[in-house]
Amino acid sequence: SYELTQPPSVSVSPGQTARITCSGDTLSKQYFHWYQQKPGQAPVLLIYRDKERPSGIPERFSGSSSGTTVTLTISGVQAEDEADYYCQSADSGGSSVIFGGGTKLTVL
Amino acid sequence: QVQLVQSGAEVKKPGASMKVSCKASGYIFTGYYIHWVRQAPGQGLEWMGWINPNSGNTNFAQGFQGRVTMTRDTSITTAYMELSSLRSDDTAVYYCARDASNWNYAGVFDYWGQGSLLTVSS
């Protein structure tokens, strides 16, 4: 079965750049999306279609893709960015949606 | 503004069924698929399936087929997810989420409900 692999944790100091990767185990033409989830809250869509940012999401959040790996980049990390981050993809036919295991971002 | 408001927490015994509601407002209910996603305590997100509120068509993740039912009532813009034969490992927060694509399927979720906690315990 198709899997998305994320590092369990990433740590960064305030003001630095955090990069969270998401790797698929097959070449895929589906889009990838990213969500932020803070404790006790529902996920929030951060990036869709690999690199698009919904309205209201700060510009410091960006997405990129290369081969079978997509990357969420958070520039100038702030304390409020401490959260869990999930990548997600879906087949175009609507039969399958998959999430990565999540990455806990710690702001030191 | 778009809102998805879910029903409250429930405690069920193993073998029972549960039904969660998701009341949508602020947009055309029939124009956007509703997905259900769950999250066990301390764990990641798990997609369960979707319902097309316009047609009532559904699609479920393989692990839930035969145990999950998704319905909707367009008159009150509410989607429902029912899970039967509950087990202790069904203990989780259950979320409804709106598909971002208008009148189509995109498999990306732009609005989420607040979540409904289900505890399965004898």
Short mmCIF file of C-alpha atoms in Angstrom, two decimals, chain B:
data_model
loop_
_atom_site.label_atom_id
_atom_site.label_comp_id
_atom_site.label_asym_id
_atom_site.label_seq_id
_atom_site.Cartn_x
_atom_site.Cartn_y
_atom_site.Cartn_z
CA GLN B 1 -18.44 32.17 6.88
CA VAL B 2 -18.06 28.43 6.35
CA GLN B 3 -18.69 26.42 9.49
CA LEU B 4 -18.90 22.73 10.26
CA VAL B 5 -20.33 22.07 13.71
CA GLN B 6 -20.25 18.53 15.01
CA SER B 7 -22.18 16.72 17.68
CA GLY B 8 -20.79 16.19 21.12
CA ALA B 9 -18.70 13.53 22.80
CA GLU B 10 -20.06 10.05 23.25
CA VAL B 11 -19.21 6.99 25.31
CA LYS B 12 -20.18 3.63 23.87
CA LYS B 13 -19.72 0.01 24.82
CA PRO B 14 -17.92 -2.46 22.57
CA GLY B 15 -20.21 -3.82 19.92
CA ALA B 16 -22.48 -0.79 19.91
CA SER B 17 -22.90 1.79 17.15
CA MET B 18 -22.38 5.51 17.14
CA LYS B 19 -23.53 8.31 14.87
CA VAL B 20 -21.86 11.69 14.53
CA SER B 21 -23.47 14.69 12.90
CA CYS B 22 -21.81 17.54 11.04
CA LYS B 23 -23.94 20.65 10.52
CA ALA B 24 -22.70 22.79 7.63
CA SER B 25 -23.38 26.47 7.14
CA GLY B 26 -22.06 29.42 5.18
CA TYR B 27 -21.92 27.70 1.80
CA ILE B 28 -23.96 25.59 -0.61
CA PHE B 29 -24.06 22.26 1.20
CA THR B 30 -24.67 20.16 -1.89
CA GLY B 31 -21.74 21.67 -3.73
CA TYR B 32 -18.91 20.16 -1.72
CA TYR B 33 -18.01 16.62 -0.70
CA ILE B 34 -17.78 15.93 3.02
CA HIS B 35 -15.00 13.69 4.26
CA TRP B 36 -14.60 11.99 7.62
CA VAL B 37 -11.21 11.69 9.29
CA ARG B 38 -10.41 10.25 12.68
CA GLN B 39 -7.53 10.59 15.10
CA ALA B 40 -6.85 8.13 17.89
CA PRO B 41 -5.31 9.54 21.08
CA GLY B 42 -1.75 10.64 20.42
CA GLN B 43 -1.88 9.28 16.88
CA GLY B 44 -2.05 10.66 13.36
CA LEU B 45 -4.92 11.34 11.01
CA GLU B 46 -6.81 8.52 9.33
CA TRP B 47 -9.18 9.07 6.44
CA MET B 48 -12.44 7.15 6.61
CA GLY B 49 -14.31 8.13 3.47
CA TRP B 50 -16.49 10.72 1.81
CA ILE B 51 -20.06 11.50 0.91
CA ASN B 52 -21.23 13.60 -2.00
CA PRO B 53 -24.08 15.59 -0.43
CA ASN B 54 -25.60 16.27 -3.83
CA SER B 55 -26.02 12.66 -4.96
CA GLY B 56 -25.62 10.80 -1.68
CA ASN B 57 -22.87 8.70 -3.23
CA THR B 58 -20.22 7.50 -0.84
CA ASN B 59 -16.78 5.97 -0.85
CA PHE B 60 -15.06 4.41 2.12
CA ALA B 61 -11.51 3.56 3.04
CA GLN B 62 -10.90 -0.14 2.79
CA GLY B 63 -10.46 -0.61 6.52
CA PHE B 64 -13.93 0.72 7.27
CA GLN B 65 -15.99 -0.93 4.56
CA GLY B 66 -18.85 -2.89 6.02
CA ARG B 67 -18.76 -0.97 9.28
CA VAL B 68 -19.29 2.65 8.27
CA THR B 69 -22.30 4.42 6.82
CA MET B 70 -22.33 8.02 5.62
CA THR B 71 -25.58 9.84 4.97
CA ARG B 72 -26.83 13.38 4.66
CA ASP B 73 -29.98 15.41 5.11
CA THR B 74 -29.90 18.26 2.64
CA SER B 75 -32.95 19.92 4.23
CA ILE B 76 -30.89 20.69 7.32
CA THR B 77 -27.46 20.76 5.64
CA THR B 78 -26.15 18.02 7.87
CA ALA B 79 -23.91 15.06 7.17
CA TYR B 80 -23.78 11.97 9.33
CA MET B 81 -21.24 9.23 9.90
CA GLU B 82 -22.28 6.01 11.62
CA LEU B 83 -19.78 3.41 12.78
CA SER B 84 -20.96 0.02 13.96
CA SER B 85 -19.49 -2.94 15.84
CA LEU B 86 -17.38 -0.58 17.90
CA ARG B 87 -14.10 -1.74 19.40
CA SER B 88 -11.82 -0.14 21.92
CA ASP B 89 -9.45 0.91 19.15
CA ASP B 90 -12.24 3.01 17.63
CA THR B 91 -11.68 5.43 20.50
CA ALA B 92 -10.75 8.61 18.69
CA VAL B 93 -11.71 12.11 17.74
CA TYR B 94 -13.81 12.05 14.60
CA TYR B 95 -13.68 15.04 12.26
CA CYS B 96 -15.78 16.02 9.31
CA ALA B 97 -14.01 18.11 6.69
CA ARG B 98 -15.11 19.83 3.52
CA ASP B 99 -13.50 18.99 0.23
CA ALA B 100 -12.06 22.16 -1.29
CA SER B 101 -13.40 21.53 -4.78
CA ASN B 102 -16.73 23.00 -5.81
CA TRP B 103 -19.03 20.35 -7.37
CA ASN B 104 -16.12 17.97 -7.74
CA TYR B 105 -13.65 15.88 -5.80
CA ALA B 106 -10.17 17.19 -5.01
CA GLY B 107 -9.18 15.21 -1.95
CA VAL B 108 -8.01 18.25 -0.04
CA PHE B 109 -9.80 19.59 3.01
CA ASP B 110 -10.26 23.32 3.45
CA TYR B 111 -12.62 23.46 6.42
CA TRP B 112 -12.86 21.11 9.37
CA GLY B 113 -15.36 20.52 12.11
CA GLN B 114 -14.26 20.87 15.71
CA GLY B 115 -14.16 17.12 16.22
CA SER B 116 -16.29 14.66 18.18
CA LEU B 117 -14.67 12.44 20.78
CA LEU B 118 -15.81 8.85 20.87
CA THR B 119 -14.75 6.68 23.78
CA VAL B 120 -15.38 2.96 23.50
CA SER B 121 -15.17 1.28 26.86
CA SER B 122 -16.91 -1.49 28.71
#
